[in-house]
């Protein structure tokens, strides 16, 4: 393992070198991310869609996020581990928000939390930062607002919406977040935000001008089974390759080609013969 990445390390990357963040939800995905040298692992609430096959992210709660965070931390990853606060875990009160984030830190091993939203979240962000829990913001297309947004739509297309987005980014910065995810916004808006805040911005579907980029790891690896969003670049075709590999396994078992000699445990010939003899006498 290399050097552990910390919140101050991420904070110091404003302006470069560009930050990389991928989602991970379990031990193997965290190991891959760590060995690949990514900077930040996000235990995203996208686990709802990606792992649990749900239609949106609204179905996961703190217990589920703790479980996935624990699996990620067992990989002892070098990247900073940020865990998403799921829907309704930071909307009720400052106390409730703190209790939930505390579980992510204490039980899940989160080194920071991420929460969606702008102006209305500032009191919750303040409560967390006052308790020494680092917070990553998330603006633009915020999937937990799917019903309020009327679907997953690019945000900040009109002048007033773009202005509000820049303003909310400044409010999050003033509240003390150490980085801001910008999701599903026009590249020009992401550039404006990036230029106007002093904390790193990490884009997804936000063009090339942010201080870093994040992708859902199953998108990046081509491990999904639905339609991929426009902003995804698939660096692999794991779903196709996985189906092909499992089909070969099925064929090999049926034909007797698996398991072979090398995949079986052998006793020395004389011991095997004696054992066989005794068993057939029984
Ligand atoms: O949950 C998630 O995967 C996210 C990323 C899309 C930023 O929030």
mmCIF file of C-alpha atoms and ligand atoms in Angstrom:
data_model
loop_
_atom_site.group_PDB
_atom_site.id
_atom_site.type_symbol
_atom_site.label_atom_id
_atom_site.label_comp_id
_atom_site.label_asym_id
_atom_site.label_seq_id
_atom_site.Cartn_x
_atom_site.Cartn_y
_atom_site.Cartn_z
ATOM 1 C CA UNK A 1 0.000 0.000 0.000
ATOM 2 C CA UNK A 2 1.150 3.558 -0.685
ATOM 3 C CA UNK A 3 0.409 6.829 1.004
ATOM 4 C CA UNK A 4 -2.978 7.405 2.583
ATOM 5 C CA UNK A 5 -4.792 10.377 1.048
ATOM 6 C CA UNK A 6 -6.361 12.798 3.498
ATOM 7 C CA UNK A 7 -8.916 15.590 3.384
ATOM 8 C CA UNK A 8 -6.177 18.305 3.442
ATOM 9 C CA UNK A 9 -4.440 16.512 0.526
ATOM 10 C CA UNK A 10 -7.653 16.745 -1.494
ATOM 11 C CA UNK A 11 -8.257 20.339 -0.448
ATOM 12 C CA UNK A 12 -4.747 21.267 -1.609
ATOM 13 C CA UNK A 13 -5.391 19.970 -5.118
ATOM 14 C CA UNK A 14 -7.395 23.048 -6.174
ATOM 15 C CA UNK A 15 -6.050 23.965 -9.585
ATOM 16 C CA UNK A 16 -4.210 20.639 -10.061
ATOM 17 C CA UNK A 17 -3.049 17.977 -10.397
ATOM 18 C CA UNK A 18 -6.568 16.848 -11.328
ATOM 19 C CA UNK A 19 -8.371 14.724 -8.753
ATOM 20 C CA UNK A 20 -9.796 11.303 -9.569
ATOM 21 C CA UNK A 21 -12.713 9.789 -7.688
ATOM 22 C CA UNK A 22 -14.553 6.523 -8.339
ATOM 23 C CA UNK A 23 -17.363 4.848 -6.503
ATOM 24 C CA UNK A 24 -16.748 1.574 -4.672
ATOM 25 C CA UNK A 25 -19.207 -0.420 -2.626
ATOM 26 C CA UNK A 26 -17.295 -3.477 -1.444
ATOM 27 C CA UNK A 27 -13.870 -5.044 -0.859
ATOM 28 C CA UNK A 28 -12.932 -5.902 -4.472
ATOM 29 C CA UNK A 29 -14.003 -2.570 -5.949
ATOM 30 C CA UNK A 30 -12.123 -0.724 -3.181
ATOM 31 C CA UNK A 31 -9.010 -2.836 -3.832
ATOM 32 C CA UNK A 32 -9.179 -2.065 -7.543
ATOM 33 C CA UNK A 33 -9.566 1.666 -6.915
ATOM 34 C CA UNK A 34 -6.700 1.708 -4.439
ATOM 35 C CA UNK A 35 -4.332 -0.304 -6.615
ATOM 36 C CA UNK A 36 -5.214 1.898 -9.611
ATOM 37 C CA UNK A 37 -4.069 4.971 -7.699
ATOM 38 C CA UNK A 38 -7.346 6.909 -7.572
ATOM 39 C CA UNK A 39 -7.452 9.742 -5.050
ATOM 40 C CA UNK A 40 -10.928 9.337 -3.549
ATOM 41 C CA UNK A 41 -13.312 6.415 -3.117
ATOM 42 C CA UNK A 42 -16.940 7.416 -2.887
ATOM 43 C CA UNK A 43 -19.191 4.876 -1.223
ATOM 44 C CA UNK A 44 -22.037 6.391 -3.207
ATOM 45 C CA UNK A 45 -25.735 5.978 -2.618
ATOM 46 C CA UNK A 46 -25.680 4.904 -6.275
ATOM 47 C CA UNK A 47 -25.157 1.524 -4.574
ATOM 48 C CA UNK A 48 -28.973 1.494 -4.634
ATOM 49 C CA UNK A 49 -29.085 1.279 -8.437
ATOM 50 C CA UNK A 50 -25.779 -0.391 -9.150
ATOM 51 C CA UNK A 51 -25.672 -3.140 -6.530
ATOM 52 C CA UNK A 52 -29.243 -3.491 -5.288
ATOM 53 C CA UNK A 53 -30.978 -2.975 -8.657
ATOM 54 C CA UNK A 54 -33.290 -0.236 -7.347
ATOM 55 C CA UNK A 55 -34.819 2.365 -9.701
ATOM 56 C CA UNK A 56 -33.436 5.345 -7.779
ATOM 57 C CA UNK A 57 -31.236 6.155 -4.778
ATOM 58 C CA UNK A 58 -34.121 6.806 -2.384
ATOM 59 C CA UNK A 59 -34.315 3.222 -1.114
ATOM 60 C CA UNK A 60 -31.016 3.040 0.749
ATOM 61 C CA UNK A 61 -30.689 4.053 4.394
ATOM 62 C CA UNK A 62 -27.887 4.559 6.883
ATOM 63 C CA UNK A 63 -27.699 0.855 7.801
ATOM 64 C CA UNK A 64 -27.045 -0.085 4.165
ATOM 65 C CA UNK A 65 -24.464 2.669 3.731
ATOM 66 C CA UNK A 66 -22.656 1.569 6.923
ATOM 67 C CA UNK A 67 -22.517 -2.017 5.655
ATOM 68 C CA UNK A 68 -20.980 -1.021 2.305
ATOM 69 C CA UNK A 69 -18.578 1.443 3.929
ATOM 70 C CA UNK A 70 -17.332 -1.325 6.239
ATOM 71 C CA UNK A 71 -16.668 -3.620 3.266
ATOM 72 C CA UNK A 72 -14.734 -0.839 1.525
ATOM 73 C CA UNK A 73 -12.650 -0.031 4.618
ATOM 74 C CA UNK A 74 -11.663 -3.689 5.039
ATOM 75 C CA UNK A 75 -9.665 -3.265 1.816
ATOM 76 C CA UNK A 76 -7.505 -0.717 3.680
ATOM 77 C CA UNK A 77 -7.562 1.616 0.679
ATOM 78 C CA UNK A 78 -5.104 4.469 0.203
ATOM 79 C CA UNK A 79 -7.731 6.773 -1.356
ATOM 80 C CA UNK A 80 -9.715 9.032 0.944
ATOM 81 C CA UNK A 81 -12.985 7.237 1.770
ATOM 82 C CA UNK A 82 -16.032 9.501 1.442
ATOM 83 C CA UNK A 83 -19.443 8.016 2.232
ATOM 84 C CA UNK A 84 -22.731 9.366 0.903
ATOM 85 C CA UNK A 85 -25.394 10.418 3.374
ATOM 86 C CA UNK A 86 -28.554 8.749 2.044
ATOM 87 C CA UNK A 87 -31.861 10.495 1.489
ATOM 88 C CA UNK A 88 -33.636 11.537 4.723
ATOM 89 C CA UNK A 89 -30.510 11.043 6.816
ATOM 90 C CA UNK A 90 -29.700 14.787 6.780
ATOM 91 C CA UNK A 91 -33.081 16.463 6.306
ATOM 92 C CA UNK A 92 -34.776 16.177 9.684
ATOM 93 C CA UNK A 93 -32.612 18.091 12.140
ATOM 94 C CA UNK A 94 -29.014 18.971 12.927
ATOM 95 C CA UNK A 95 -29.022 16.371 15.724
ATOM 96 C CA UNK A 96 -30.343 13.617 13.481
ATOM 97 C CA UNK A 97 -27.843 14.564 10.751
ATOM 98 C CA UNK A 98 -24.974 14.416 13.216
ATOM 99 C CA UNK A 99 -26.119 11.083 14.652
ATOM 100 C CA UNK A 100 -26.321 9.570 11.153
ATOM 101 C CA UNK A 101 -22.990 10.960 9.972
ATOM 102 C CA UNK A 102 -21.475 9.778 13.266
ATOM 103 C CA UNK A 103 -22.556 6.230 12.431
ATOM 104 C CA UNK A 104 -20.895 6.472 9.013
ATOM 105 C CA UNK A 105 -17.667 7.580 10.697
ATOM 106 C CA UNK A 106 -17.701 5.376 13.802
ATOM 107 C CA UNK A 107 -19.231 2.180 12.392
ATOM 108 C CA UNK A 108 -18.466 2.553 8.680
ATOM 109 C CA UNK A 109 -15.010 4.104 8.906
ATOM 110 C CA UNK A 110 -15.917 7.104 6.717
ATOM 111 C CA UNK A 111 -13.189 9.747 6.573
ATOM 112 C CA UNK A 112 -15.635 12.320 5.187
ATOM 113 C CA UNK A 113 -19.279 12.389 4.169
ATOM 114 C CA UNK A 114 -20.992 13.755 1.079
ATOM 115 C CA UNK A 115 -24.445 15.252 0.997
ATOM 116 C CA UNK A 116 -26.589 16.606 -1.797
ATOM 117 C CA UNK A 117 -27.978 20.130 -1.996
ATOM 118 C CA UNK A 118 -27.167 23.795 -1.524
ATOM 119 C CA UNK A 119 -28.591 26.633 0.555
ATOM 120 C CA UNK A 120 -31.009 24.496 2.588
ATOM 121 C CA UNK A 121 -28.230 22.138 3.683
ATOM 122 C CA UNK A 122 -25.981 24.781 5.185
ATOM 123 C CA UNK A 123 -27.187 24.311 8.827
ATOM 124 C CA UNK A 124 -26.568 20.552 8.552
ATOM 125 C CA UNK A 125 -23.127 21.079 7.027
ATOM 126 C CA UNK A 126 -22.319 23.469 9.851
ATOM 127 C CA UNK A 127 -23.368 20.875 12.444
ATOM 128 C CA UNK A 128 -21.135 18.241 10.863
ATOM 129 C CA UNK A 129 -18.104 20.477 10.478
ATOM 130 C CA UNK A 130 -18.519 21.663 14.074
ATOM 131 C CA UNK A 131 -18.228 18.009 15.059
ATOM 132 C CA UNK A 132 -15.024 17.654 12.979
ATOM 133 C CA UNK A 133 -16.666 15.604 10.223
ATOM 134 C CA UNK A 134 -15.366 16.782 6.829
ATOM 135 C CA UNK A 135 -18.107 17.349 4.249
ATOM 136 C CA UNK A 136 -18.099 17.128 0.452
ATOM 137 C CA UNK A 137 -20.938 19.034 -1.247
ATOM 138 C CA UNK A 138 -22.924 17.919 -4.290
ATOM 139 C CA UNK A 139 -24.742 20.346 -6.613
ATOM 140 C CA UNK A 140 -26.468 20.288 -9.997
ATOM 141 C CA UNK A 141 -28.258 17.080 -10.876
ATOM 142 C CA UNK A 142 -28.778 15.680 -7.398
ATOM 143 C CA UNK A 143 -30.308 12.198 -7.820
ATOM 144 C CA UNK A 144 -32.066 12.297 -4.431
ATOM 145 C CA UNK A 145 -34.194 15.132 -5.877
ATOM 146 C CA UNK A 146 -35.382 12.980 -8.787
ATOM 147 C CA UNK A 147 -39.082 13.654 -8.105
ATOM 148 C CA UNK A 148 -38.602 17.374 -7.448
ATOM 149 C CA UNK A 149 -36.545 17.711 -10.653
ATOM 150 C CA UNK A 150 -39.082 15.683 -12.678
ATOM 151 C CA UNK A 151 -36.438 13.149 -13.708
ATOM 152 C CA UNK A 152 -32.696 13.065 -14.197
ATOM 153 C CA UNK A 153 -32.163 16.299 -16.146
ATOM 154 C CA UNK A 154 -29.147 18.496 -16.747
ATOM 155 C CA UNK A 155 -29.392 21.446 -14.327
ATOM 156 C CA UNK A 156 -28.335 25.083 -14.661
ATOM 157 C CA UNK A 157 -29.182 25.466 -18.353
ATOM 158 C CA UNK A 158 -30.932 28.838 -17.947
ATOM 159 C CA UNK A 159 -29.286 32.018 -16.687
ATOM 160 C CA UNK A 160 -31.210 32.169 -13.383
ATOM 161 C CA UNK A 161 -30.575 28.493 -12.601
ATOM 162 C CA UNK A 162 -26.895 28.866 -13.512
ATOM 163 C CA UNK A 163 -26.593 31.952 -11.308
ATOM 164 C CA UNK A 164 -28.251 30.087 -8.422
ATOM 165 C CA UNK A 165 -25.839 27.200 -8.853
ATOM 166 C CA UNK A 166 -22.784 29.469 -8.645
ATOM 167 C CA UNK A 167 -24.320 31.163 -5.597
ATOM 168 C CA UNK A 168 -25.018 27.833 -3.871
ATOM 169 C CA UNK A 169 -21.461 26.667 -4.537
ATOM 170 C CA UNK A 170 -20.212 29.816 -2.787
ATOM 171 C CA UNK A 171 -22.536 29.108 0.147
ATOM 172 C CA UNK A 172 -21.198 25.573 0.461
ATOM 173 C CA UNK A 173 -17.645 26.912 0.305
ATOM 174 C CA UNK A 174 -18.451 29.431 3.065
ATOM 175 C CA UNK A 175 -20.039 26.639 5.127
ATOM 176 C CA UNK A 176 -16.702 24.835 5.011
ATOM 177 C CA UNK A 177 -17.008 21.933 2.561
ATOM 178 C CA UNK A 178 -13.613 20.657 1.367
ATOM 179 C CA UNK A 179 -14.762 19.824 -2.188
ATOM 180 C CA UNK A 180 -17.899 20.018 -4.317
ATOM 181 C CA UNK A 181 -19.253 17.429 -6.766
ATOM 182 C CA UNK A 182 -20.883 19.062 -9.796
ATOM 183 C CA UNK A 183 -23.181 16.605 -11.538
ATOM 184 C CA UNK A 184 -25.083 17.049 -14.808
ATOM 185 C CA UNK A 185 -24.414 20.710 -15.535
ATOM 186 C CA UNK A 186 -23.275 22.443 -18.745
ATOM 187 C CA UNK A 187 -19.490 22.699 -19.035
ATOM 188 C CA UNK A 188 -19.591 26.499 -19.012
ATOM 189 C CA UNK A 189 -21.451 26.526 -15.685
ATOM 190 C CA UNK A 190 -19.003 24.019 -14.171
ATOM 191 C CA UNK A 191 -16.137 26.227 -15.336
ATOM 192 C CA UNK A 192 -17.734 29.318 -13.744
ATOM 193 C CA UNK A 193 -18.220 27.509 -10.429
ATOM 194 C CA UNK A 194 -14.690 26.115 -10.540
ATOM 195 C CA UNK A 195 -13.251 29.579 -11.125
ATOM 196 C CA UNK A 196 -15.309 31.166 -8.349
ATOM 197 C CA UNK A 197 -14.765 28.787 -5.435
ATOM 198 C CA UNK A 198 -11.506 28.063 -3.643
ATOM 199 C CA UNK A 199 -12.268 24.388 -3.011
ATOM 200 C CA UNK A 200 -11.804 21.670 -5.639
ATOM 201 C CA UNK A 201 -14.768 20.839 -7.865
ATOM 202 C CA UNK A 202 -15.194 17.243 -9.014
ATOM 203 C CA UNK A 203 -17.339 16.802 -12.108
ATOM 204 C CA UNK A 204 -19.559 14.064 -13.449
ATOM 205 C CA UNK A 205 -21.305 15.015 -16.658
ATOM 206 C CA UNK A 206 -19.951 18.537 -16.087
ATOM 207 C CA UNK A 207 -17.297 18.819 -18.792
ATOM 208 C CA UNK A 208 -13.526 19.082 -18.576
ATOM 209 C CA UNK A 209 -12.996 22.314 -16.609
ATOM 210 C CA UNK A 210 -13.493 20.995 -13.065
ATOM 211 C CA UNK A 211 -10.616 20.224 -10.677
ATOM 212 C CA UNK A 212 -11.338 16.506 -10.894
ATOM 213 C CA UNK A 213 -13.618 13.849 -12.341
ATOM 214 C CA UNK A 214 -15.728 11.114 -10.783
ATOM 215 C CA UNK A 215 -17.331 8.064 -12.396
ATOM 216 C CA UNK A 216 -19.423 5.235 -11.035
ATOM 217 C CA UNK A 217 -16.988 2.326 -11.199
ATOM 218 C CA UNK A 218 -19.418 -0.073 -12.870
ATOM 219 C CA UNK A 219 -19.941 2.492 -15.669
ATOM 220 C CA UNK A 220 -16.198 2.929 -16.085
ATOM 221 C CA UNK A 221 -15.705 -0.847 -16.292
ATOM 222 C CA UNK A 222 -18.710 -1.514 -18.521
ATOM 223 C CA UNK A 223 -20.233 -3.617 -15.748
ATOM 224 C CA UNK A 224 -23.728 -2.201 -16.093
ATOM 225 C CA UNK A 225 -26.720 -3.771 -17.770
ATOM 226 C CA UNK A 226 -28.760 -0.703 -18.730
ATOM 227 C CA UNK A 227 -28.176 2.338 -20.899
ATOM 228 C CA UNK A 228 -25.061 4.319 -20.070
ATOM 229 C CA UNK A 229 -25.327 8.119 -19.649
ATOM 230 C CA UNK A 230 -23.729 10.291 -22.370
ATOM 231 C CA UNK A 231 -20.931 11.427 -20.045
ATOM 232 C CA UNK A 232 -19.628 7.924 -19.327
ATOM 233 C CA UNK A 233 -16.493 6.621 -20.961
ATOM 234 C CA UNK A 234 -16.324 2.845 -20.740
ATOM 235 C CA UNK A 235 -12.732 1.721 -20.252
ATOM 236 C CA UNK A 236 -13.708 -1.948 -20.252
ATOM 237 C CA UNK A 237 -16.558 -4.279 -21.201
ATOM 238 C CA UNK A 238 -16.727 -6.312 -17.990
ATOM 239 C CA UNK A 239 -20.402 -7.236 -18.302
ATOM 240 C CA UNK A 240 -19.897 -8.718 -21.780
ATOM 241 C CA UNK A 241 -16.663 -10.401 -20.777
ATOM 242 C CA UNK A 242 -18.266 -11.729 -17.587
ATOM 243 C CA UNK A 243 -21.188 -13.265 -19.479
ATOM 244 C CA UNK A 244 -18.768 -14.822 -21.988
ATOM 245 C CA UNK A 245 -16.586 -16.247 -19.192
ATOM 246 C CA UNK A 246 -19.562 -17.691 -17.299
ATOM 247 C CA UNK A 247 -20.952 -19.222 -20.532
ATOM 248 C CA UNK A 248 -17.618 -20.981 -21.023
ATOM 249 C CA UNK A 249 -17.790 -22.264 -17.435
ATOM 250 C CA UNK A 250 -21.296 -23.628 -18.089
ATOM 251 C CA UNK A 251 -20.117 -25.361 -21.268
ATOM 252 C CA UNK A 252 -16.988 -26.758 -19.584
ATOM 253 C CA UNK A 253 -18.917 -28.245 -16.663
ATOM 254 C CA UNK A 254 -21.438 -29.830 -19.024
ATOM 255 C CA UNK A 255 -18.730 -31.272 -21.283
ATOM 256 C CA UNK A 256 -16.593 -32.508 -18.378
ATOM 257 C CA UNK A 257 -13.735 -30.144 -19.261
ATOM 258 C CA UNK A 258 -13.968 -28.563 -15.792
ATOM 259 C CA UNK A 259 -12.595 -29.388 -13.302
ATOM 260 C CA UNK A 260 -9.410 -30.849 -14.757
ATOM 261 C CA UNK A 261 -6.409 -32.520 -13.131
ATOM 262 C CA UNK A 262 -4.895 -29.218 -12.070
ATOM 263 C CA UNK A 263 -8.090 -28.093 -10.363
ATOM 264 C CA UNK A 264 -8.523 -31.314 -8.312
ATOM 265 C CA UNK A 265 -6.935 -32.576 -5.097
ATOM 266 C CA UNK A 266 -5.009 -35.836 -5.532
ATOM 267 C CA UNK A 267 -3.810 -38.419 -3.061
ATOM 268 C CA UNK A 268 -0.666 -40.397 -3.936
ATOM 269 C CA UNK A 269 -1.712 -43.357 -6.145
ATOM 270 C CA UNK A 270 -1.022 -46.061 -3.509
ATOM 271 C CA UNK A 271 -2.902 -44.136 -0.795
ATOM 272 C CA UNK A 272 -5.811 -43.527 -3.152
ATOM 273 C CA UNK A 273 -5.951 -47.245 -4.097
ATOM 274 C CA UNK A 274 -5.932 -48.334 -0.472
ATOM 275 C CA UNK A 275 -8.618 -45.795 0.460
ATOM 276 C CA UNK A 276 -10.742 -46.907 -2.480
ATOM 277 C CA UNK A 277 -10.343 -50.541 -1.484
ATOM 278 C CA UNK A 278 -11.343 -49.906 2.123
ATOM 279 C CA UNK A 279 -14.310 -47.771 1.192
ATOM 280 C CA UNK A 280 -15.622 -50.383 -1.216
ATOM 281 C CA UNK A 281 -15.288 -53.029 1.608
ATOM 282 C CA UNK A 282 -17.557 -50.944 3.881
HETATM 283 O O1 LIG B 1 -23.737 8.124 -5.500
HETATM 284 C C1 LIG B 1 -22.944 8.430 -6.405
HETATM 285 O O2 LIG B 1 -22.421 7.572 -7.135
HETATM 286 C C2 LIG B 1 -22.644 9.832 -6.597
HETATM 287 C C3 LIG B 1 -21.767 10.196 -7.753
HETATM 288 C C4 LIG B 1 -22.538 10.130 -9.009
HETATM 289 C C5 LIG B 1 -21.116 11.504 -7.584
HETATM 290 O O3 LIG B 1 -23.089 10.653 -5.862
#
